[in-house]
Short mmCIF file of C-alpha atoms in Angstrom, two decimals:
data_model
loop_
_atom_site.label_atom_id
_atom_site.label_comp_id
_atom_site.label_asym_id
_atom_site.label_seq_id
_atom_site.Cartn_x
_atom_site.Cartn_y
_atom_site.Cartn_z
CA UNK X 65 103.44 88.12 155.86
CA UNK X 66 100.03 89.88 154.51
CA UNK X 67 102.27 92.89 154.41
CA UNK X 68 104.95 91.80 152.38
CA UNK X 69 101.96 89.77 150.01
CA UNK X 70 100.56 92.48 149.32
CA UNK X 71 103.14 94.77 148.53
CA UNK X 72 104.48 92.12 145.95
CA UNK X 73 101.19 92.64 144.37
CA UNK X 74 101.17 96.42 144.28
CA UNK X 75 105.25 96.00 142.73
CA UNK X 76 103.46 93.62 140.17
CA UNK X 77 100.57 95.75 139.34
CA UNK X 78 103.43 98.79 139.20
CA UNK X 79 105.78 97.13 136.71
CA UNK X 80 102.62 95.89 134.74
CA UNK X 81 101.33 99.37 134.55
CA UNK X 82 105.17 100.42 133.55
CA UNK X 83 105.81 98.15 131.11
CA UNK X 84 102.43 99.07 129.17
CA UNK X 85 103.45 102.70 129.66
CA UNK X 86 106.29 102.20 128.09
CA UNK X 87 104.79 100.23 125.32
CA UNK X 88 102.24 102.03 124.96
CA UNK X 89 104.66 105.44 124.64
CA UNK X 90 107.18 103.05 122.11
CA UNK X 91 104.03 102.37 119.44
CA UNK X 92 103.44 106.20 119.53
CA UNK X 93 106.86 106.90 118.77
CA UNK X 94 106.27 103.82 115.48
CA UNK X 95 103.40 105.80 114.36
CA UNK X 96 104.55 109.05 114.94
CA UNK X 97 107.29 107.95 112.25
CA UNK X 98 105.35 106.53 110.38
CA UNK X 99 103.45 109.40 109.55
CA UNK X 100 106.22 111.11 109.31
CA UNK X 101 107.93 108.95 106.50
CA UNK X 102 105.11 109.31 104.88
CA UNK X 103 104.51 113.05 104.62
CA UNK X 104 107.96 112.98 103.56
CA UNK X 105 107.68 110.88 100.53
CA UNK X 106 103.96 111.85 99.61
CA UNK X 107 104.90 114.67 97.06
CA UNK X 108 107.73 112.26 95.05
CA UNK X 109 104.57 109.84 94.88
CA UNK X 110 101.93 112.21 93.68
CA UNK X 111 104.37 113.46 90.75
CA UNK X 112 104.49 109.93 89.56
CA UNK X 113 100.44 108.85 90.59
CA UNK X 114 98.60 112.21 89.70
CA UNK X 115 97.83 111.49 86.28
CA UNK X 116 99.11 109.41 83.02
CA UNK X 117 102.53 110.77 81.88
CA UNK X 118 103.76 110.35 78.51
CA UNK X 119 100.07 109.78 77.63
CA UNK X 120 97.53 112.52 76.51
CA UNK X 121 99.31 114.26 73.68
CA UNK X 122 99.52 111.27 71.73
CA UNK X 123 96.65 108.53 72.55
CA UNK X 124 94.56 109.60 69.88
CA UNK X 125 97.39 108.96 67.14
CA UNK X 126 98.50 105.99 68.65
CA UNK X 127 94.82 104.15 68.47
CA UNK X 128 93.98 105.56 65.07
CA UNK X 129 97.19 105.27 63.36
CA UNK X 130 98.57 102.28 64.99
CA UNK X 131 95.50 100.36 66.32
CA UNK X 132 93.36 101.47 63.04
CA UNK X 133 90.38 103.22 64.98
CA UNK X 134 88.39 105.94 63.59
CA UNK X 135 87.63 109.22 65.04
CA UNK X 136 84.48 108.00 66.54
CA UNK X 137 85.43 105.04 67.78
CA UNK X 138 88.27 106.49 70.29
CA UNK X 139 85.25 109.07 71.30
CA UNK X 140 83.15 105.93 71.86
CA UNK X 141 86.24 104.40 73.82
CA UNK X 142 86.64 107.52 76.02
CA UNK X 143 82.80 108.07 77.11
CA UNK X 144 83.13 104.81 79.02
CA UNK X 145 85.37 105.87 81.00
CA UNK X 146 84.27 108.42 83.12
CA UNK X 147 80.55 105.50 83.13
CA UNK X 148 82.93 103.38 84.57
CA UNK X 149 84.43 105.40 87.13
CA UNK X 150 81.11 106.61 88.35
CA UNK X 151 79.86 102.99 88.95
CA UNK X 152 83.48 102.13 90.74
CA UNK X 153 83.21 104.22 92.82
CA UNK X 154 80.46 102.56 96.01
CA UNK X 155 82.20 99.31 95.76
CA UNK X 156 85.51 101.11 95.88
CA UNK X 157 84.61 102.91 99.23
CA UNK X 158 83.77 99.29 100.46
CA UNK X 159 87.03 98.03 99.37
CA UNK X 160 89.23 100.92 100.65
CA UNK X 161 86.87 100.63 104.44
CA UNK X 162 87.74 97.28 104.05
CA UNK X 163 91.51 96.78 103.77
CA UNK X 164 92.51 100.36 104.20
CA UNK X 165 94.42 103.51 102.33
CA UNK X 166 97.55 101.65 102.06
CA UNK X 167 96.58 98.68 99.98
CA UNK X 168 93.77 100.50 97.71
CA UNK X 169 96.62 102.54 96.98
CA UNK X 170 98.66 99.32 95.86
CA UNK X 171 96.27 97.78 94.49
CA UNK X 172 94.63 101.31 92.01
CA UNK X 173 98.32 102.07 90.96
CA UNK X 174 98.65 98.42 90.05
CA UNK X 175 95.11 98.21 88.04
CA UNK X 176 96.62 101.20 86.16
CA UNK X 177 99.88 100.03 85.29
CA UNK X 178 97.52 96.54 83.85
CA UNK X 179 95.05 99.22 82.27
CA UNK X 180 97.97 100.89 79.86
CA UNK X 181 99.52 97.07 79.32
CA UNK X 182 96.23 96.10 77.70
CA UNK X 183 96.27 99.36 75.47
CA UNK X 184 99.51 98.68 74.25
CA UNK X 185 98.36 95.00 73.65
CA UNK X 186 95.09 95.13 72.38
CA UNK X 187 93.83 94.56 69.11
CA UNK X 188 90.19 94.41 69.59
CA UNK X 189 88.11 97.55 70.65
CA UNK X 190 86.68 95.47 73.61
CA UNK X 191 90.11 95.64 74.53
CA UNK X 192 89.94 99.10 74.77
CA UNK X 193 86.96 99.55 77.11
CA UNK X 194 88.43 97.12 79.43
CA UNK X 195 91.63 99.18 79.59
CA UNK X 196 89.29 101.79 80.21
CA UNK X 197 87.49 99.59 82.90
CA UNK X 198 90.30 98.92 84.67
CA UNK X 199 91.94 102.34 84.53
CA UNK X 200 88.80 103.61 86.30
CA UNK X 201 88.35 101.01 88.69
CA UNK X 202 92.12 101.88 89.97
CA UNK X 203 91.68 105.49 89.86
CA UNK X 204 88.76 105.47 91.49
CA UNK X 205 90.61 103.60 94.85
CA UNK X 206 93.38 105.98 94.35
CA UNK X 207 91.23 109.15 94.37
CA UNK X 208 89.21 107.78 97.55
CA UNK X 209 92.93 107.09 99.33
CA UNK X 210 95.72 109.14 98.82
CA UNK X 211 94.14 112.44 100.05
CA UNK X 212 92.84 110.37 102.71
CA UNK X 213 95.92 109.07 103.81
CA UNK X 214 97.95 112.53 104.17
CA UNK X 215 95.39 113.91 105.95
CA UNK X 216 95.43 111.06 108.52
CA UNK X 217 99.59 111.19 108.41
CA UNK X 218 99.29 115.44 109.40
CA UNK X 219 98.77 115.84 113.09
CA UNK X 220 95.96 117.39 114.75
CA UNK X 221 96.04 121.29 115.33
CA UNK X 222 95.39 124.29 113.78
CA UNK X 223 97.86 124.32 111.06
CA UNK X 224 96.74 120.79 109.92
CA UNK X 225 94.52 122.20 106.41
CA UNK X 226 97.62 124.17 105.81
CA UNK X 227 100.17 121.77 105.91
CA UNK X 228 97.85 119.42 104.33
CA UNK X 229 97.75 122.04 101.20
CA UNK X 230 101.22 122.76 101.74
CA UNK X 231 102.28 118.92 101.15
CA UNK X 232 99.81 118.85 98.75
CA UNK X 233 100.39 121.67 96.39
CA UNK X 234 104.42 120.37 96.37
CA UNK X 235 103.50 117.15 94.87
CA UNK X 236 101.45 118.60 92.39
CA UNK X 237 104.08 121.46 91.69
CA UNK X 238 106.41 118.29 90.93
CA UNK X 239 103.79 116.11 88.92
CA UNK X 240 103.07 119.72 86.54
CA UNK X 241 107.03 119.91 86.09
CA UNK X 242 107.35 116.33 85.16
CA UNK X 243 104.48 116.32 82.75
CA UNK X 244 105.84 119.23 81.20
CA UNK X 245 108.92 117.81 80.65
CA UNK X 246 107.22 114.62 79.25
CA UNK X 247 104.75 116.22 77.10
CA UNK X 248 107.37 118.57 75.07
CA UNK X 249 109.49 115.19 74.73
CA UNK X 250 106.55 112.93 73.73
CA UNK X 251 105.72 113.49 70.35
CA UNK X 252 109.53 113.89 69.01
CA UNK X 253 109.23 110.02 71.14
CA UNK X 254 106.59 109.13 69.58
CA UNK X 255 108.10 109.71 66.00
CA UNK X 256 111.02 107.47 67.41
CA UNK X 257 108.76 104.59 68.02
CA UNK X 258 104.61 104.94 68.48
CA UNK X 259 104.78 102.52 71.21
CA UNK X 260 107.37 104.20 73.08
CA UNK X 261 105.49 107.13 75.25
CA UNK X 262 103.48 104.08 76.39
CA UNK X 263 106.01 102.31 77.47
CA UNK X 264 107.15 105.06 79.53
CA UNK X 265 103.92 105.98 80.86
CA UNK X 266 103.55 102.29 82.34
CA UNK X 267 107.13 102.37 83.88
CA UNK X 268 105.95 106.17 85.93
CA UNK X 269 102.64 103.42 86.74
CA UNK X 270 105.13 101.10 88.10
CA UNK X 271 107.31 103.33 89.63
CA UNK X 272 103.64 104.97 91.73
CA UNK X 273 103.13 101.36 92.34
CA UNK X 274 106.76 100.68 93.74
CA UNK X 275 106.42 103.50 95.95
CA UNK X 276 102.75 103.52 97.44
CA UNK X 277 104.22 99.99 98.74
CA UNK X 278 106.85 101.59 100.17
CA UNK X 279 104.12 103.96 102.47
CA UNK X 280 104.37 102.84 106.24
CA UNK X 281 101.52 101.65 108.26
CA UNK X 282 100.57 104.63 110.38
CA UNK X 283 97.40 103.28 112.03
CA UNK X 284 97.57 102.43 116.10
CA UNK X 285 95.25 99.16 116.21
CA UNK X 286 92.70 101.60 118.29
CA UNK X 287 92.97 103.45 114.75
CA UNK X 288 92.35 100.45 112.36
CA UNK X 289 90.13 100.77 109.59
CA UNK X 290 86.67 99.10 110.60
CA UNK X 291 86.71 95.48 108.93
CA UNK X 292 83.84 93.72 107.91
CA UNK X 293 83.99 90.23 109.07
CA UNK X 294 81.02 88.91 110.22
CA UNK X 295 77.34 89.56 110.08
CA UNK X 296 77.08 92.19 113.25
CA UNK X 297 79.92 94.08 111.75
CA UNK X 298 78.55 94.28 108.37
CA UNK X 299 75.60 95.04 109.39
CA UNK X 300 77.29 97.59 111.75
CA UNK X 301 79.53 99.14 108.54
CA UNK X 302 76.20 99.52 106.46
CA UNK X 303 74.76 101.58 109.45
CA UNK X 304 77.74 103.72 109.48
CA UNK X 305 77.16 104.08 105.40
CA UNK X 306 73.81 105.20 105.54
CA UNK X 307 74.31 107.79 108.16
CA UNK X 308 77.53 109.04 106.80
CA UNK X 309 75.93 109.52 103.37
CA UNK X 310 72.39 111.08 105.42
CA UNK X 311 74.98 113.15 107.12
CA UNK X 312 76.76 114.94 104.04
CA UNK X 313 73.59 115.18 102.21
CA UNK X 314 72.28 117.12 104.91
CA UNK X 315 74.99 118.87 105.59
CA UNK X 316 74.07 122.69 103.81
CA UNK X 317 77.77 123.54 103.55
CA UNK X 318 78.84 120.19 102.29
CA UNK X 319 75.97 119.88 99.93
CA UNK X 320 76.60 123.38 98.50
CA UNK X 321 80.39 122.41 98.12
CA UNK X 322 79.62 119.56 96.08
CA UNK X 323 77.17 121.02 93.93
CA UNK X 324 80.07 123.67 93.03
CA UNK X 325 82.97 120.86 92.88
CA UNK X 326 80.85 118.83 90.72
CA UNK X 327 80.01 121.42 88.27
CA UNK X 328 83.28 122.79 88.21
CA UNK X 329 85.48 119.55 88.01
CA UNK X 330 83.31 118.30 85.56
CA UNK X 331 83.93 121.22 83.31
CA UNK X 332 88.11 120.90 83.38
CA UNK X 333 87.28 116.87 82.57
CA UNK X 334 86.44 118.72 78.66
CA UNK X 335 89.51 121.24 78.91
CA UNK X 336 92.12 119.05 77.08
CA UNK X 337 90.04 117.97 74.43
CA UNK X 338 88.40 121.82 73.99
CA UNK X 339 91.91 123.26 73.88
CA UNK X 340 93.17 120.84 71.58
CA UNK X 341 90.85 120.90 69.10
CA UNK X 342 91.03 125.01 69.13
CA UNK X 343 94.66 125.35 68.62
CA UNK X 344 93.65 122.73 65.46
CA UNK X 345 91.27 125.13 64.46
CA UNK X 346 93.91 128.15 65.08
CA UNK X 347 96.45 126.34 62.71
CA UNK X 348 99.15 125.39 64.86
CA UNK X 349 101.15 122.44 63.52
CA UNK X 350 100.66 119.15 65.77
CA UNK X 351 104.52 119.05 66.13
CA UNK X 352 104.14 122.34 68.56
CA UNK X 353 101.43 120.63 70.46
CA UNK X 354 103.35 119.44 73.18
CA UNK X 355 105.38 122.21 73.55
CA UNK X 356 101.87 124.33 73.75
CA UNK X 357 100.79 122.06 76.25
CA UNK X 358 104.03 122.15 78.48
CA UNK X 359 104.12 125.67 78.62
CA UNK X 360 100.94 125.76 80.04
CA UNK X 361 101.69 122.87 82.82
CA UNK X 362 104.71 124.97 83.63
CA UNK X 363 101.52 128.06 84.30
CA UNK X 364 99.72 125.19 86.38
CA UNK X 365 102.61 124.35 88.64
CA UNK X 366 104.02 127.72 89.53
CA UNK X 367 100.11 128.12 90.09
CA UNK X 368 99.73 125.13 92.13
CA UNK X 369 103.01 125.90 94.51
CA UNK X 370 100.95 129.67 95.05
CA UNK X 371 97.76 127.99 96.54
CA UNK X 372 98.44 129.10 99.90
CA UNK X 373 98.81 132.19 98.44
CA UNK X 374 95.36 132.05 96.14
CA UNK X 375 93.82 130.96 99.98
CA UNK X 376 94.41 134.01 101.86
CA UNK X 377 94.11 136.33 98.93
CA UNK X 378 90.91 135.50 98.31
CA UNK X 379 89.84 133.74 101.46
CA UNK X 380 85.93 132.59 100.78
CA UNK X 381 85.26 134.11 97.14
CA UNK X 382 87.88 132.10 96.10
CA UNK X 383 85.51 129.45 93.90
CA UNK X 384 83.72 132.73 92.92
CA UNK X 385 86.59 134.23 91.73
CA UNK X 386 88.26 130.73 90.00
CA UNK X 387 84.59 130.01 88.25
CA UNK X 388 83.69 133.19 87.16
CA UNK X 389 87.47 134.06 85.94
CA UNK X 390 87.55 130.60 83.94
CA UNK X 391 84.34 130.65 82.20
CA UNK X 392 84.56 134.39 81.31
CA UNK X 393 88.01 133.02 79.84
CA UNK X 394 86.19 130.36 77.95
CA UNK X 395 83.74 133.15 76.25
CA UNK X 396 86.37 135.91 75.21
CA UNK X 397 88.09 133.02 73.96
CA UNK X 398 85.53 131.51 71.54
CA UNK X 399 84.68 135.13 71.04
CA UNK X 400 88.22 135.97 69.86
CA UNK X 401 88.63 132.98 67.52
CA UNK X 402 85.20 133.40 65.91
CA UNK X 403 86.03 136.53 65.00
CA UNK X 404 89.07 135.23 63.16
CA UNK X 405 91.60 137.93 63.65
CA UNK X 406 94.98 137.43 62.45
CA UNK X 407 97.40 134.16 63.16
CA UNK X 408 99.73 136.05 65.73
CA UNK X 409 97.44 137.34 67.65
CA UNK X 410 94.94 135.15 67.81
CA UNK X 411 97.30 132.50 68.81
CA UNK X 412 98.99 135.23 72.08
CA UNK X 413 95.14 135.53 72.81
CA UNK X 414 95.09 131.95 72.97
CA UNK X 415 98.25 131.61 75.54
CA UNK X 416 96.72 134.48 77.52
CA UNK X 417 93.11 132.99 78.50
CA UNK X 418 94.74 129.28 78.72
CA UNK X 419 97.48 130.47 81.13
CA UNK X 420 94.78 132.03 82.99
CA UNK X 421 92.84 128.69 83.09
CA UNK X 422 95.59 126.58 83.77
CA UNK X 423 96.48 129.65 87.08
CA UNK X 424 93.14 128.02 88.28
CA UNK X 425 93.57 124.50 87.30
CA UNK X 426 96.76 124.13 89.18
CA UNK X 427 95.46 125.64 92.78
CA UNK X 428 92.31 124.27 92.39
CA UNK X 429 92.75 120.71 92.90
CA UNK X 430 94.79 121.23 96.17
CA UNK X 431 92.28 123.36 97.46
CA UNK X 432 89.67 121.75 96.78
CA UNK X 433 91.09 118.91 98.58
CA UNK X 434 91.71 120.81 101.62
CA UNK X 435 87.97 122.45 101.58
CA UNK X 436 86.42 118.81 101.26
CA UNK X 437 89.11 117.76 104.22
CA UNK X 438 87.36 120.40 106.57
CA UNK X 439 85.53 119.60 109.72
CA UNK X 440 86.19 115.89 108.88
CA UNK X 441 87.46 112.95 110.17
CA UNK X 442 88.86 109.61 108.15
CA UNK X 443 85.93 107.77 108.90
CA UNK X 444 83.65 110.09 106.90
CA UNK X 445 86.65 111.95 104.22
CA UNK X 446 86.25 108.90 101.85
CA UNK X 447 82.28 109.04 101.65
CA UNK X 448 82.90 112.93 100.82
CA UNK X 449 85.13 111.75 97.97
CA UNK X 450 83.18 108.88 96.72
CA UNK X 451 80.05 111.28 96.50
CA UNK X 452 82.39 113.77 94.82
CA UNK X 453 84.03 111.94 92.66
CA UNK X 454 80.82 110.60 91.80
CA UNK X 455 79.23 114.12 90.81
CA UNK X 456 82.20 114.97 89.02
CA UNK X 457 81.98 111.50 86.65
CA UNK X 458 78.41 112.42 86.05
CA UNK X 459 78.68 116.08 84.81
CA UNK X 460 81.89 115.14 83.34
CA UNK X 461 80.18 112.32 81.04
CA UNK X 462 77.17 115.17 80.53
CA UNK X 463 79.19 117.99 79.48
CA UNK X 464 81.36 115.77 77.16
CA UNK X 465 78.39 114.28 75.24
CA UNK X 466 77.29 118.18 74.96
CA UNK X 467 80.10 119.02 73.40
CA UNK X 468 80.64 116.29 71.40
CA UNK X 469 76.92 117.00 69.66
CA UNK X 470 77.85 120.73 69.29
CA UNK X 471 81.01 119.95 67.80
CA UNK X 472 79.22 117.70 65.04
CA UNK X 473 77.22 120.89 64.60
CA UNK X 474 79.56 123.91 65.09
CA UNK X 475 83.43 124.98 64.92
CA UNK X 476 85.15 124.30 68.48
CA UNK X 477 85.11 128.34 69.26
CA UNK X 478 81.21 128.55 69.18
CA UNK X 479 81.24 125.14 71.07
CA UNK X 480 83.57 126.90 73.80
CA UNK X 481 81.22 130.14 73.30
CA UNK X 482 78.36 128.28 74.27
CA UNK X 483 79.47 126.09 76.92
CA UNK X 484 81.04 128.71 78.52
CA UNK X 485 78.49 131.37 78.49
CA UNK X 486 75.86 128.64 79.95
CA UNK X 487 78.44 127.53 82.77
CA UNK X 488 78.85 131.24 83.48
CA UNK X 489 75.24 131.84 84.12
CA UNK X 490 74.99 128.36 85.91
CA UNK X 491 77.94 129.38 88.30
CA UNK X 492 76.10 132.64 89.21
CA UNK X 493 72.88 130.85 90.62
CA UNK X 494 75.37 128.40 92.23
CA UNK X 495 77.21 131.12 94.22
CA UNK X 496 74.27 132.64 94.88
CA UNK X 497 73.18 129.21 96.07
CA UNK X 498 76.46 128.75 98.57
CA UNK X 499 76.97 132.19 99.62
CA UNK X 500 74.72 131.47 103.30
CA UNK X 501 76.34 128.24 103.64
CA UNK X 502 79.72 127.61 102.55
CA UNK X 503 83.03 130.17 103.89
CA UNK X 504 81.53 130.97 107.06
CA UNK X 505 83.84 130.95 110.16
CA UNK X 506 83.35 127.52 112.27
CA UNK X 507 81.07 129.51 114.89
CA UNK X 508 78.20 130.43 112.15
CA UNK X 509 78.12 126.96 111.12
CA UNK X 510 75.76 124.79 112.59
CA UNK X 511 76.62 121.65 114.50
CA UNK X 512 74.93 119.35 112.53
CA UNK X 513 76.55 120.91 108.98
CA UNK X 514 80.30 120.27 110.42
CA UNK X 515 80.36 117.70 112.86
CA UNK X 516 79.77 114.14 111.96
CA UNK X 517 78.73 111.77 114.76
CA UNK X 518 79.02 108.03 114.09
CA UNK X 519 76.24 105.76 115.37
CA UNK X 520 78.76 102.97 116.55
CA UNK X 521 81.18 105.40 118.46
CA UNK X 522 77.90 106.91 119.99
CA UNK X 523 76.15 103.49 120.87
CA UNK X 524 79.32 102.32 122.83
CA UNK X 525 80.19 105.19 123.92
CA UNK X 526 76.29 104.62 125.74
CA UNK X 527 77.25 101.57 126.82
CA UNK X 528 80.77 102.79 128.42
CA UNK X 529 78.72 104.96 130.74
#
């Protein structure tokens, strides 16, 4: 009888250890899917999420012919935005920690799509800076999440950064054909009806929206993102704040990284406006605008699908070679319209050094991505991006009230002359800077620059043993 008792119990214990087995092995298969699906539609939702379509070309027509602002006042409109973004962007990383990739990403596309609703509403110029408030506010959970989330969806191994770039640079090869397509059709729309490239920039904000709903929950519950519930656990989230942000700011190579990604980001922030106001100065008629500027996106995307490419070429004097060959761009540029040589050439000149810009614009945001997404995990990625995004918001704002006082001074070439020669010099001392602690191979780096440790993990991992 004790016999038969207790083989019933080991037949018990057997099927109970099956059956989790097999559950166990079924909710790999669900996530396994799951990231799957969404690798697969990441790169149709980055065309529509990048950036505003139907937008840039025109938003300075539309709120000073149609809303009735002056010059200055759209300048004061558009300084708050990258103030706003900058401040988002700590409670954003709380939200996102909070309720995860998925539903930041919901809930930034949706603040968007609101954001262009209350520019096409608005009357007052308050209304303005809260479009602009808003607008930042969902950008700012977007930026922290969707890089995030790929890199969580791409499994482990050693091709992981180059399938991440690879998945990537497609969606932004898409987004740079789209918004070519939409800026050389936006101001013959915009002739049509004013209000009618803003109505089709909020549907592409509702169509992001649509589909970052759409984006399957990947996470195993052992996976979750950490919640903050109750006292212990917030005061067990702040702990694992303070030493993730101890840990990248004491990190050399992440520290050098973001001194060069702030710097650099910052400076493309100005690049629409600068290039703008140049081919104004050049001549060109505003109808031709678009088509200027869709040319170039075309550059940017066949660019952007050659990161890889860029990557192995230049391996780690890549952001040498991308800083150095923009700037110097920037100077022969200003140099060449300053000199005020005929139309025709000045205006090939002008394609030449922009299609060179735009070659590094387009790589340059994937890789970046994918140099930020080294040696991390998803617990510490979005502090990475918060601080970034937070450098980048800061020089950005600098570098546009710098050239907004030199352009109340000066023409637009010496303005590009100047700011280019001083980021040129800046850049050298910055390589300089990052040339013993950034590109080495993973064995030169030390521990404590790559590998993040997080106090909770660590304390029960202690209490395991």
């Amino acid at each position: 009888m004790e016999n038969n008792h207790s083989d019933n119990n080991l037949n018990t214990e057997s099927n109970k250890f099956s059956y989790d087995t097999n559950t166990q092995n079924n909710l790999n298969k669900k996530y396994f899917y799951a990231k799957k699906y969404n690798r697969r539609i990441y790169p149709i939702y980055k065309m529509f999420s990048w950036d505003l379509l139907f937008y840039y070309s025109i938003i300075f027509l539309f709120l000073t012919t149609e809303k009735g602002l002056s010059a200055s006042q759209v300048l004061l409109v558009d300084s708050f935005y990258p103030l706003f973004k900058g401040l988002a962007n700590l409670p954003c990383l709380a939200l996102t920690d909070k309720i995860g990739r998925r539903k930041s990403l919901i809930a930034g596309n949706l603040l968007v799509t609101i954001s262009i609703l209350v520019v096409i509403l608005s009357v007052r110029l308050r209304h303005l800076i809260l479009a602009n408030f808003l607008c930042a506010l969902g950008y700012s959970l977007k930026n922290l999440s969707e890089s995030t989330l790929l890199h969580e969806c791409i499994e482990p191994g050693k091709t992981a950064n180059s399938q991440f770039s690879k998945i990537n640079g497609q969606g932004s090869a898409y987004y740079y054909v789209f918004d070519a397509i939409s800026t050389a059709l936006t101001g013959f729309l915009y002739i049509y009806n004013a209000y009618l490239p803003l109505f089709l920039c909020m549907i592409s904000s509702i169509i992001a929206t649509m589909i970052s709903y759409t984006f399957e929950d990947y996470s195993a519950p052992k996976e979750k993102t950490f919640k903050v519930s109750s006292a212990n656990s917030s005061y067990n989230y702040l702990t694992e704040l303070i030493a993730s942000f101890k840990f990248i700011f004491n990190s050399k190579r992440l520290r050098a990284l973001l001194v060069f990604t702030g710097l650099f980001s910052g400076l493309l922030q100005i690049r629409s406006s600068m290039s703008s106001s140049l081919l104004k100065d050049i001549g060109l008629p505003n109808q031709y605008f678009g088509i200027v500027f869709a040319i170039l996106q075309i550059a940017a995307c066949i660019a952007s699908m050659r990161q890889n490419y860029y990557h192995k070429k230049y391996r780690n004097k890549l952001l040498s070679n991308f800083s150095l060959k923009y700037t110097l761009s920037m100077i022969i540029l200003g140099i060449v319209v300053i000199l005020n040589i005929p139309y025709i050439p000045t205006l090939i000149l002008f394609f030449v050094f922009q299609i060179i810009q735009h070659t590094v614009k387009g790589p340059y945001y994937v890789l970046i991505q994918r140099y930020l997404n080294s040696f991390t995990t998803p617990e510490i990625s979005t502090k990475i991006y918060t601080v970034s995004s937070i450098l980048e918001a800061f020089v950005g704002s600098i570098l546009a009230f710098l050239a907004s006082m030199l352009l109340a001074k000066t023409t637009t070439a010496y303005a590009t002359l100047i700011i280019g020669l001083s980021m040129f010099i800046i850049f050298l001392f910055v390589l300089d800077y990052m040339r013993p602690r950034f590109g080495l191979k993973p064995e030169e780096y030390d521990k404590k620059d790559i590998e993040y440790v997080s106090p909770n993990k660590l304390l029960e991992s202690k209490k395991a043993d």
